[in-house]
mmCIF file of N, CA and C in Angstrom:
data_model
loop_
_atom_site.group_PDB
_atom_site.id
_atom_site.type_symbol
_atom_site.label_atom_id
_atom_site.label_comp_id
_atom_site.label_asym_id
_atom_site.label_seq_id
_atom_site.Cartn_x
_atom_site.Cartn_y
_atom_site.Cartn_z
ATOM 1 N N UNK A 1 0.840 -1.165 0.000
ATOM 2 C CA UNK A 1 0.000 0.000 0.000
ATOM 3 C C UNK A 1 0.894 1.240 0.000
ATOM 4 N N UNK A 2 0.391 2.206 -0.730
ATOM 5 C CA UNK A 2 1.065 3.521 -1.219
ATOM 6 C C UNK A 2 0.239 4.345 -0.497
ATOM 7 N N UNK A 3 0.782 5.643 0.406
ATOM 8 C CA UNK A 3 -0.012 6.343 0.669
ATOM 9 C C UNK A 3 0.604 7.844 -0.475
ATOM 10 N N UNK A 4 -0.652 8.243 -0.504
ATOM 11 C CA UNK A 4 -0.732 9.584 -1.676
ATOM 12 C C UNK A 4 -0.111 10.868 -0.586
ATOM 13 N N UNK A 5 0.436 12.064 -1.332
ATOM 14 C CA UNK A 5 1.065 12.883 -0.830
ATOM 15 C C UNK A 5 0.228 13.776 0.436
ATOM 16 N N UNK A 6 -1.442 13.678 -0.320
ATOM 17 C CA UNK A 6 -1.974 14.766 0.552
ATOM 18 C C UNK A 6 -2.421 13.380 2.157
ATOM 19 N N UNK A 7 -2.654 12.031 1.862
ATOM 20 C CA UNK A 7 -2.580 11.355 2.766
ATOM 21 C C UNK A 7 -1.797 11.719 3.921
ATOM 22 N N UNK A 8 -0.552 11.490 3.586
ATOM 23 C CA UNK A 8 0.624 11.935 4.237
ATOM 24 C C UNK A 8 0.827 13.493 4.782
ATOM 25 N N UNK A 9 0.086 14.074 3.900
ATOM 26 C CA UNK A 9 -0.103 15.540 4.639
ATOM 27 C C UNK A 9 -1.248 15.845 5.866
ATOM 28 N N UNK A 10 -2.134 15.184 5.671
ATOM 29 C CA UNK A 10 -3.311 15.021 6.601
ATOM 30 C C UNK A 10 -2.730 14.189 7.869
ATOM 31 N N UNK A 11 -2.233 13.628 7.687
ATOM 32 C CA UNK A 11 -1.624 12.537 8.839
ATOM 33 C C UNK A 11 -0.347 13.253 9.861
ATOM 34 N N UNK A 12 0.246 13.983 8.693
ATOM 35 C CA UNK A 12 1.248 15.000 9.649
ATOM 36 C C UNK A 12 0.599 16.264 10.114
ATOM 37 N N UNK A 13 -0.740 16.840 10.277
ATOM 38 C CA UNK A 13 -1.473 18.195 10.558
ATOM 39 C C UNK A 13 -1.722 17.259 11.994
ATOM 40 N N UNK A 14 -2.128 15.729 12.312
ATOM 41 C CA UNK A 14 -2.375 15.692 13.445
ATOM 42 C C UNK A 14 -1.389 15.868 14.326
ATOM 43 N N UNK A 15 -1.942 16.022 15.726
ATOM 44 C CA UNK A 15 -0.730 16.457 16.954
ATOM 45 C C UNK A 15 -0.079 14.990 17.225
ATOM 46 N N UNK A 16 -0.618 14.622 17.454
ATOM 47 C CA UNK A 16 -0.030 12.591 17.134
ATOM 48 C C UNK A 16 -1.176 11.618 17.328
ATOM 49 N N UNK A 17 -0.892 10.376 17.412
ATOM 50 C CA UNK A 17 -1.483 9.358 17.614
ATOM 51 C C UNK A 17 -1.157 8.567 18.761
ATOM 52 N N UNK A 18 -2.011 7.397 18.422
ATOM 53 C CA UNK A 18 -1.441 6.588 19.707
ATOM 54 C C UNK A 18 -1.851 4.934 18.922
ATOM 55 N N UNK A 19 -2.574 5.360 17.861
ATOM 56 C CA UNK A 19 -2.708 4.492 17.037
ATOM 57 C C UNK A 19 -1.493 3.696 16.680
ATOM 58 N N UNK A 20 -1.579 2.224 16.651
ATOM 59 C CA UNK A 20 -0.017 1.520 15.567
ATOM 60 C C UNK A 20 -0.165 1.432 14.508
ATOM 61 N N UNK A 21 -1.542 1.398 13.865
ATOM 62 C CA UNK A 21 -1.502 0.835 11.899
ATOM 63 C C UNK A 21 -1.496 2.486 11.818
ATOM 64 N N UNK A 22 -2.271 3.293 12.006
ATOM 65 C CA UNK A 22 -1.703 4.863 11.620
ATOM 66 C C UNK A 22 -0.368 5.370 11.457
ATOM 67 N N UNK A 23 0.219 5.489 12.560
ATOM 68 C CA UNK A 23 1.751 5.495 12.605
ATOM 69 C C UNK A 23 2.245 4.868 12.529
ATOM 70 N N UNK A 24 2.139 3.179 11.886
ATOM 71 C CA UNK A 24 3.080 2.700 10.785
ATOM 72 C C UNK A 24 2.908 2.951 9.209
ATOM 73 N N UNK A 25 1.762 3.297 9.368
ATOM 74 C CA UNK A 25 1.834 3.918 7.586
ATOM 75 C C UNK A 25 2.185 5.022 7.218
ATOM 76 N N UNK A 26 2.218 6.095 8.455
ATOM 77 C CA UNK A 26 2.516 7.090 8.210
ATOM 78 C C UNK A 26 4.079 7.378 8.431
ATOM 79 N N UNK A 27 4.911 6.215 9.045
ATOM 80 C CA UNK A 27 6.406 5.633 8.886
ATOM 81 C C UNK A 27 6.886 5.235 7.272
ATOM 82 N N UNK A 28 5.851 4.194 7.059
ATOM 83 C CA UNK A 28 6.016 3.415 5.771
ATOM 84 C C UNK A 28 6.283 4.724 4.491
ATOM 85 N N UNK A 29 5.199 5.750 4.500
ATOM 86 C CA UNK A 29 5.242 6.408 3.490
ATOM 87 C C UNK A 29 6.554 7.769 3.633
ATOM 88 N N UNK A 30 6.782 8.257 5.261
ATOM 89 C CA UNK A 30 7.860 8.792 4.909
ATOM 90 C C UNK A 30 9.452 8.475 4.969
ATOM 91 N N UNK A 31 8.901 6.862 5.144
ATOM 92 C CA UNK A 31 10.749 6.116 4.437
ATOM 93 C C UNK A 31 10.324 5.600 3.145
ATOM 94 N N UNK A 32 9.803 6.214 2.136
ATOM 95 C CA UNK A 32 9.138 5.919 1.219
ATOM 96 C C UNK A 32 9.738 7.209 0.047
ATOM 97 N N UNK A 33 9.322 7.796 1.042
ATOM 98 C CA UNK A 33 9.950 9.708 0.644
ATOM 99 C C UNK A 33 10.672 9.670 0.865
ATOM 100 N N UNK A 34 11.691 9.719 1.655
ATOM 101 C CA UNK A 34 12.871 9.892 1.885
ATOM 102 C C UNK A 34 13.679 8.778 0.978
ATOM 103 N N UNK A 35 13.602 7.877 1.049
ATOM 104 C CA UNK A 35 14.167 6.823 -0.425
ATOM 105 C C UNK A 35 13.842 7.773 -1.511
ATOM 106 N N UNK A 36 12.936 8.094 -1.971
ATOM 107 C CA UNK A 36 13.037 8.402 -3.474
ATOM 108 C C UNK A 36 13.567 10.027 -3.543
ATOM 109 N N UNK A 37 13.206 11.001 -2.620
ATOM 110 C CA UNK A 37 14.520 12.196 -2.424
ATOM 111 C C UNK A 37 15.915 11.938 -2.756
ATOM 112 N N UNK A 38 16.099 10.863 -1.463
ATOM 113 C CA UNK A 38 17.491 11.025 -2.039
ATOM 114 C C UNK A 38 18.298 10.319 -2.691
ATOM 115 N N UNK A 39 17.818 9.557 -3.731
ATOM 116 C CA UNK A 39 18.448 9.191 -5.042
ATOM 117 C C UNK A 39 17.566 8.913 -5.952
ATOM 118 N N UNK A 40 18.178 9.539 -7.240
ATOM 119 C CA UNK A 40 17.395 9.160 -8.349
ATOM 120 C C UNK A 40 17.593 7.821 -8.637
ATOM 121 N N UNK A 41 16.691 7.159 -8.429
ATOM 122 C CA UNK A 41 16.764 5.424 -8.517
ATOM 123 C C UNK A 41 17.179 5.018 -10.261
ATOM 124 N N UNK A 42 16.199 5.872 -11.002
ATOM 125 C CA UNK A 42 16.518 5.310 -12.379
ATOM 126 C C UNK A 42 18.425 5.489 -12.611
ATOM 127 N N UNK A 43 19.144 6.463 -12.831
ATOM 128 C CA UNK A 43 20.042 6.812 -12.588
ATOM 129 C C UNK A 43 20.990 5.937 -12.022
ATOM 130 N N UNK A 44 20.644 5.515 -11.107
ATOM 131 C CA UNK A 44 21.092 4.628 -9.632
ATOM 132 C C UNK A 44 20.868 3.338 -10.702
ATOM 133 N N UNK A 45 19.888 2.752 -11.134
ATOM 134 C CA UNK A 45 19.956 1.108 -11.270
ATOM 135 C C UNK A 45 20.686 1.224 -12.732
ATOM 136 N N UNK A 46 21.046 2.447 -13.392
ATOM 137 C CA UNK A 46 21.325 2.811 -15.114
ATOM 138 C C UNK A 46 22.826 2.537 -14.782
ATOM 139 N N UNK A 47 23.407 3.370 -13.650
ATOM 140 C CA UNK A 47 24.976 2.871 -13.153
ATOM 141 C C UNK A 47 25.518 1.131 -12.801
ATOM 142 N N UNK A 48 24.460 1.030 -12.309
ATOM 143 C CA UNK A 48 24.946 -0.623 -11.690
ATOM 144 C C UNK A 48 24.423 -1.588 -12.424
ATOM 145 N N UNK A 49 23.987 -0.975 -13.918
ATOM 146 C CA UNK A 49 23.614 -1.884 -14.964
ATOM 147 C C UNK A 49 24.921 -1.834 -16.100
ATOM 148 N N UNK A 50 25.369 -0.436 -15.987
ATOM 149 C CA UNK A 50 26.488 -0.117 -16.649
ATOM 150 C C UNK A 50 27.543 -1.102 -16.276
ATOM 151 N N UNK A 51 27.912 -1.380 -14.684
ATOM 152 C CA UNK A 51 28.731 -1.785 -13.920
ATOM 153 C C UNK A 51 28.975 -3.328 -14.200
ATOM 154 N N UNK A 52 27.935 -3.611 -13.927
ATOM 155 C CA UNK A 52 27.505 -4.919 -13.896
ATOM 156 C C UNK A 52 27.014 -5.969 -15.611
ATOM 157 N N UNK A 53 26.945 -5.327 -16.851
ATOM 158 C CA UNK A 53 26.587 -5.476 -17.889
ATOM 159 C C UNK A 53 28.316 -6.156 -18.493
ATOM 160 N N UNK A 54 27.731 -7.455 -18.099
ATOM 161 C CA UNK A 54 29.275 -8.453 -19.045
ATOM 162 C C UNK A 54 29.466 -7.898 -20.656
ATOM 163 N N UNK A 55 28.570 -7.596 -21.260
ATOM 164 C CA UNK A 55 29.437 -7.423 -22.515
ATOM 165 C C UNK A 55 29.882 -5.745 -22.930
ATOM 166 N N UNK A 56 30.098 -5.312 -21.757
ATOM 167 C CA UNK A 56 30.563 -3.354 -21.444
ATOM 168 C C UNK A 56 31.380 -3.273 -20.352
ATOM 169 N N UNK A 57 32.883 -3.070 -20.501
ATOM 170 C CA UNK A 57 33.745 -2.664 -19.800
ATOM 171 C C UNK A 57 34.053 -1.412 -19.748
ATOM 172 N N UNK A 58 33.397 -0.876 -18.569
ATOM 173 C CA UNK A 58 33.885 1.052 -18.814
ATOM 174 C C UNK A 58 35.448 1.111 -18.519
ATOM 175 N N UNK A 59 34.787 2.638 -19.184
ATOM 176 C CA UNK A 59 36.817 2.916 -19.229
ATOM 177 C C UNK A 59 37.064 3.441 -17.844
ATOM 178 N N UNK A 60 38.450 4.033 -17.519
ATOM 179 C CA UNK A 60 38.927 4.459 -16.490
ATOM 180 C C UNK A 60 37.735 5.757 -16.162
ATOM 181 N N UNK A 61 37.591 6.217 -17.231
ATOM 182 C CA UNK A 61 36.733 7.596 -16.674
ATOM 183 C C UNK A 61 35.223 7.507 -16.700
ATOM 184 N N UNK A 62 35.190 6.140 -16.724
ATOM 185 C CA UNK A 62 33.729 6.075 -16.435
ATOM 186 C C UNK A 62 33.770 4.955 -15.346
ATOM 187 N N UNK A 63 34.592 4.845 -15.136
ATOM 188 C CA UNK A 63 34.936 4.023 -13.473
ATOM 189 C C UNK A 63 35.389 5.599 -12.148
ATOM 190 N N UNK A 64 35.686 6.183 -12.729
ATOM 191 C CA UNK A 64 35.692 7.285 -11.779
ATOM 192 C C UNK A 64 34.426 8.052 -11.511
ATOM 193 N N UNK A 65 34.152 8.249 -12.258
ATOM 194 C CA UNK A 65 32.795 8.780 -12.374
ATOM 195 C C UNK A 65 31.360 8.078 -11.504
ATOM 196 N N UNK A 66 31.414 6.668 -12.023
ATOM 197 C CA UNK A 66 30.520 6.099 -11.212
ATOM 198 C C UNK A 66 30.691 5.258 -9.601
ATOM 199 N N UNK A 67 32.293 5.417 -9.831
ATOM 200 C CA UNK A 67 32.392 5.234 -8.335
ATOM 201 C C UNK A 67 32.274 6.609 -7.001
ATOM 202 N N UNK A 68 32.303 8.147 -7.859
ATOM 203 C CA UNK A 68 32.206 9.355 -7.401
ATOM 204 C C UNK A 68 30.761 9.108 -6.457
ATOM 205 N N UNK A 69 29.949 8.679 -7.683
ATOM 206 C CA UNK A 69 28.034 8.502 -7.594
ATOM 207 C C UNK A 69 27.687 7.408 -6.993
ATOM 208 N N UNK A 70 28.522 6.578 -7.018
ATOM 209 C CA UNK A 70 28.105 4.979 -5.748
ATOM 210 C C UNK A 70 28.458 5.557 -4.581
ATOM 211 N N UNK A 71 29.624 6.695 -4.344
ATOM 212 C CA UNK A 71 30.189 7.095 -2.693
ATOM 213 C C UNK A 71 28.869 8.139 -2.526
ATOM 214 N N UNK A 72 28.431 8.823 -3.431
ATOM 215 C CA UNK A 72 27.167 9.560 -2.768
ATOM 216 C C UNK A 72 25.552 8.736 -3.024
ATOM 217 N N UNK A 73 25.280 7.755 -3.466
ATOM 218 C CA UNK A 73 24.687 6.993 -2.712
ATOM 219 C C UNK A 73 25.223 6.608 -1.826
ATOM 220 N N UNK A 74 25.794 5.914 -1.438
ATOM 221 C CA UNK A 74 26.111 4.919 0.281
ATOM 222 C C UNK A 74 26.324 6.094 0.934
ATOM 223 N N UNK A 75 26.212 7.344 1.401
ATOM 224 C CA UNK A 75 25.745 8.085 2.222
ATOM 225 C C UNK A 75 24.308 8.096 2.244
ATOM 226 N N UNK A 76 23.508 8.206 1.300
ATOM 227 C CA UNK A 76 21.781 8.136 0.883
ATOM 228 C C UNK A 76 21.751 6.447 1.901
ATOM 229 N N UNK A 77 22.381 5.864 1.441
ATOM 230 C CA UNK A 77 21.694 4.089 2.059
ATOM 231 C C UNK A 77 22.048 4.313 3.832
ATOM 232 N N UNK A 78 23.832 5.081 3.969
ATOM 233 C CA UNK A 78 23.906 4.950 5.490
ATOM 234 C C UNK A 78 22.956 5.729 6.123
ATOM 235 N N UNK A 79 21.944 6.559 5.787
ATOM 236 C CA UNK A 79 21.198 6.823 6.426
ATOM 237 C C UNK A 79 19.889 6.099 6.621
ATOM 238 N N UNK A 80 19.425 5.691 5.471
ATOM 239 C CA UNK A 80 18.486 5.185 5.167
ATOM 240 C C UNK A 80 18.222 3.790 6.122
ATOM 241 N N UNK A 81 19.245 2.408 5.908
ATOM 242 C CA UNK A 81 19.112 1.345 6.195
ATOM 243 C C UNK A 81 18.427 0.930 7.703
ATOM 244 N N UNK A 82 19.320 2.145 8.549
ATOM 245 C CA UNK A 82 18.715 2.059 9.899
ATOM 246 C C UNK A 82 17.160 2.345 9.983
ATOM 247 N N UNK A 83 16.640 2.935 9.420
ATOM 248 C CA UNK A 83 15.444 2.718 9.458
ATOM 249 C C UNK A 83 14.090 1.954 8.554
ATOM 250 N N UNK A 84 14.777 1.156 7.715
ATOM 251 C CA UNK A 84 14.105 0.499 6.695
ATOM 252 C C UNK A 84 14.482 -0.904 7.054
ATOM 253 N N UNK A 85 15.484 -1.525 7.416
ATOM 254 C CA UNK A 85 15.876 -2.582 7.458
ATOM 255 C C UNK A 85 16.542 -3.299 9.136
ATOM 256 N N UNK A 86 15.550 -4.642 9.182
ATOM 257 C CA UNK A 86 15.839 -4.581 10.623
ATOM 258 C C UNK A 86 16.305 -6.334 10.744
ATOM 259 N N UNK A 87 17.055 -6.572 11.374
ATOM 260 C CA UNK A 87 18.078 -6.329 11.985
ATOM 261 C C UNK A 87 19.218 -5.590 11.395
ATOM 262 N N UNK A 88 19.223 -4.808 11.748
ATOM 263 C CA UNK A 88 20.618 -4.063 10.739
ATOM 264 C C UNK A 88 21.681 -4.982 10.183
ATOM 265 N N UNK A 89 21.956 -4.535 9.073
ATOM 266 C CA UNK A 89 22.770 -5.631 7.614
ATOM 267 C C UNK A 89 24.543 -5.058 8.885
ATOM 268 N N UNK A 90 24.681 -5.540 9.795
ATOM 269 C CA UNK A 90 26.157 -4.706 10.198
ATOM 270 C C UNK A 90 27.338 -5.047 8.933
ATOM 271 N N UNK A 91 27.130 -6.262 8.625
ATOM 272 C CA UNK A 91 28.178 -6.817 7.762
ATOM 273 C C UNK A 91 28.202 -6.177 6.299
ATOM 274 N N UNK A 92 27.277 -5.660 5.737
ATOM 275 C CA UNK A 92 26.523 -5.375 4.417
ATOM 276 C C UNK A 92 27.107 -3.718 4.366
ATOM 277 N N UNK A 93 26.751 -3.287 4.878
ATOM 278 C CA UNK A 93 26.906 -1.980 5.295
ATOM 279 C C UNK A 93 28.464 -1.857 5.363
ATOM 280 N N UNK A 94 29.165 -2.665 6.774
ATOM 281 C CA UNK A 94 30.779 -2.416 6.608
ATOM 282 C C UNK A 94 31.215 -2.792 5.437
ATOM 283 N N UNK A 95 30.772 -3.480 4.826
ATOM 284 C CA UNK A 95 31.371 -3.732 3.397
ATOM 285 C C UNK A 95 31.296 -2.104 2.710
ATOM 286 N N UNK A 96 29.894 -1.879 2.076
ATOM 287 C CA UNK A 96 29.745 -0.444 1.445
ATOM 288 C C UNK A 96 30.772 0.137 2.096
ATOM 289 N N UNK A 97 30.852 0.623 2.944
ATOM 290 C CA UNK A 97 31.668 1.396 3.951
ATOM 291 C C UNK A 97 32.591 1.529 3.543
ATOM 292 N N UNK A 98 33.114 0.298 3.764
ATOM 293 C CA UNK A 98 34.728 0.683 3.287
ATOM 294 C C UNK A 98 35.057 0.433 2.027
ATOM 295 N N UNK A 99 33.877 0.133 1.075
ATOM 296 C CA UNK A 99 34.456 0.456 -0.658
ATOM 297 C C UNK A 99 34.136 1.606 -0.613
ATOM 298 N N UNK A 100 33.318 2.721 0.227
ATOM 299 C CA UNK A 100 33.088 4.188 0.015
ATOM 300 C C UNK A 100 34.951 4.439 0.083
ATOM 301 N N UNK A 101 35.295 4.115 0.555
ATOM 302 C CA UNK A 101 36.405 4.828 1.879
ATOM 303 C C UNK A 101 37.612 4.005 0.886
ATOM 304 N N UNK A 102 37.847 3.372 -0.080
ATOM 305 C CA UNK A 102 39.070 2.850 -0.565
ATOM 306 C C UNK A 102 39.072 3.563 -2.412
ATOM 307 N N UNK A 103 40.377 3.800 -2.368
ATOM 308 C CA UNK A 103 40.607 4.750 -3.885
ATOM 309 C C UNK A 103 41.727 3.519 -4.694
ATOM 310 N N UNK A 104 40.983 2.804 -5.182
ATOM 311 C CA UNK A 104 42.185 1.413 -5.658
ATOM 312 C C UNK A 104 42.609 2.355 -6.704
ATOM 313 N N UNK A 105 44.091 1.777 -6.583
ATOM 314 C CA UNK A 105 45.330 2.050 -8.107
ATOM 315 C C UNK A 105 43.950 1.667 -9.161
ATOM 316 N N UNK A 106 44.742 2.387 -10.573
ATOM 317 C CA UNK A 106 44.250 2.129 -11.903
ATOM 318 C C UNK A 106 43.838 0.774 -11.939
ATOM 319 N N UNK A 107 44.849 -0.278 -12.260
ATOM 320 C CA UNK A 107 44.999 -1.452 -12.207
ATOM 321 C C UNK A 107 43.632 -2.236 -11.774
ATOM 322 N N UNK A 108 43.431 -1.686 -10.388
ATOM 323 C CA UNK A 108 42.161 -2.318 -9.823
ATOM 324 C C UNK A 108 40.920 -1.704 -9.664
ATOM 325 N N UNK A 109 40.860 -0.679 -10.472
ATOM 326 C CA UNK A 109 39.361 -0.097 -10.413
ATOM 327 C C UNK A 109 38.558 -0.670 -10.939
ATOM 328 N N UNK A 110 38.995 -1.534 -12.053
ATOM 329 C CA UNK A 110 37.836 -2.645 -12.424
ATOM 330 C C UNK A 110 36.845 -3.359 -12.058
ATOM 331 N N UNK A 111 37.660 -3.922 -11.007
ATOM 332 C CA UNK A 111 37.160 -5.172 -9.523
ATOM 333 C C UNK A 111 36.633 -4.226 -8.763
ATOM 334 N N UNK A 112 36.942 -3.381 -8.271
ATOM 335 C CA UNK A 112 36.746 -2.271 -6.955
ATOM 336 C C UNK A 112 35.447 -1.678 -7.665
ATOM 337 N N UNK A 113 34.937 -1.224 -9.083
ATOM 338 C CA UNK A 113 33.502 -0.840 -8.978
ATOM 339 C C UNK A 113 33.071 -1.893 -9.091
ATOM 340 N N UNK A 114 33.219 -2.805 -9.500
ATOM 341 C CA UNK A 114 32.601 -4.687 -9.585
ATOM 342 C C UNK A 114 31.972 -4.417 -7.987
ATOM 343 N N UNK A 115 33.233 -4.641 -7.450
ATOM 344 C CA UNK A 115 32.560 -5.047 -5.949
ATOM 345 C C UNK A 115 31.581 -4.338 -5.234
ATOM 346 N N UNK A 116 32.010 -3.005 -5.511
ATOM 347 C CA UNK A 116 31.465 -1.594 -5.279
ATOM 348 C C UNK A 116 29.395 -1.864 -5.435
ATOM 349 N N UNK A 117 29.410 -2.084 -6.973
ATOM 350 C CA UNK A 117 28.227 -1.894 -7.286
ATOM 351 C C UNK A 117 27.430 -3.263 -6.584
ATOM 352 N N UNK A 118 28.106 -4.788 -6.605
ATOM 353 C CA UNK A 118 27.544 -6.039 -6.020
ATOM 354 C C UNK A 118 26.890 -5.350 -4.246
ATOM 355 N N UNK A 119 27.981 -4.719 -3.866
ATOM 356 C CA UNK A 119 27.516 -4.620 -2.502
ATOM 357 C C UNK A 119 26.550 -3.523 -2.533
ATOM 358 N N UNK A 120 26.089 -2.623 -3.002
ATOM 359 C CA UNK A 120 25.220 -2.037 -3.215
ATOM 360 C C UNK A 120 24.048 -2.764 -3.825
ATOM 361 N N UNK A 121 23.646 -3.266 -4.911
ATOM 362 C CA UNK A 121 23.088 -4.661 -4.717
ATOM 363 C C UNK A 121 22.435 -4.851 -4.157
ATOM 364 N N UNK A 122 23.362 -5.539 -2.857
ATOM 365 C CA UNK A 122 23.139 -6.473 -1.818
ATOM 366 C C UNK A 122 21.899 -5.432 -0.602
ATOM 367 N N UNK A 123 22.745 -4.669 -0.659
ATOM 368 C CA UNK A 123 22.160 -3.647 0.352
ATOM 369 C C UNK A 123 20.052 -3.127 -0.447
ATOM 370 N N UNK A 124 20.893 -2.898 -1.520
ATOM 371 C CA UNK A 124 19.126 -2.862 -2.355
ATOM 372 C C UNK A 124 18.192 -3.710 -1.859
ATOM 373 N N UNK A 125 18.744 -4.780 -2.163
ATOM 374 C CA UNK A 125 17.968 -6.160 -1.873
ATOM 375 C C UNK A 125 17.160 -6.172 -0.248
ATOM 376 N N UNK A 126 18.285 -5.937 0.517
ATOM 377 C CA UNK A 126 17.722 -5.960 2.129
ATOM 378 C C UNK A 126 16.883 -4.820 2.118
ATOM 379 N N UNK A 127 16.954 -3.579 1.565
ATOM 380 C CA UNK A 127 15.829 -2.490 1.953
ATOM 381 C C UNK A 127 14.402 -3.388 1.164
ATOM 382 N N UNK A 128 14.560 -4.259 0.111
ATOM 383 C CA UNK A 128 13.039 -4.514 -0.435
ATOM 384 C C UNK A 128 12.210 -3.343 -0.830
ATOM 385 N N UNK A 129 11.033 -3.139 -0.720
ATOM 386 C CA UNK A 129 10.538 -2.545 -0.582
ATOM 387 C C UNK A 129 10.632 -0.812 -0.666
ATOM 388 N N UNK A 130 11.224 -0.592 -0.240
ATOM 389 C CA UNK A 130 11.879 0.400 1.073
ATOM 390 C C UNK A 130 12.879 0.595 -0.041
ATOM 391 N N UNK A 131 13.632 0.549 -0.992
ATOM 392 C CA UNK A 131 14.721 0.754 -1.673
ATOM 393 C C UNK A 131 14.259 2.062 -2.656
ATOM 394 N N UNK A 132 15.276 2.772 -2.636
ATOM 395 C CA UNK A 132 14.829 4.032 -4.150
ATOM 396 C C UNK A 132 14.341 3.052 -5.332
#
């Protein structure tokens, strides 16, 4: 179930609830919003199709480029996951993490957005739903 924008606007004019199916839908729809704010998903799955597409090897400058745009998603997901995905992925996440956080030689940027984009992926997968 999708709630519509003015839904979501009517639901935030109240002072609160005490209701649980109210204020979980009214959870559901603004980690709903907040996923699709902050990344353009089409964009987002157009890179890790690029990435991931066996018969297209990008070049160096399109391995820089989309590893620039995978490090500003996985800021969009480290915020996100904690509240979309439960038990928290700890392992899933330190992975992203530290492909945000590693600048491989030439040589290995190949593998490094390979891995880059798989673990992002992975992380897609666990939001379900809940994913841009």
């Amino acid at each position: 179930m999708t709630l519509s924008t003015q839904a979501c606007t009517e639901l935030m004019i109240r002072p609160y609830t005490v209701e649980d199916t109210v204020a979980g839908r009214l959870l559901v729809g603004l980690r709903r919003s907040k996923a699709r704010d902050g990344v353009d998903a089409d964009a987002l799955y157009d890179d890790l199709n690029t990435v991931l597409d066996e018969q297209h090897r990008p070049t160096s400058a399109e391995i820089s480029r989309l590893a620039d745009r995978f490090r500003q998603v996985t800021l969009v997901l480290i915020e996100l996951v904690p509240l979309t995905v439960t038990p928290y992925p700890v392992d899933a996440m330190q992975l992203l993490i530290e492909l945000r956080a590693n600048q491989p030689c030439p040589q290995r940027s190949h593998r490094h957005i390979l891995r880059f984009a798989l673990a992002i992926v992975d992380v897609l997968n666990l939001m379900g739903d809940d994913a841009p």
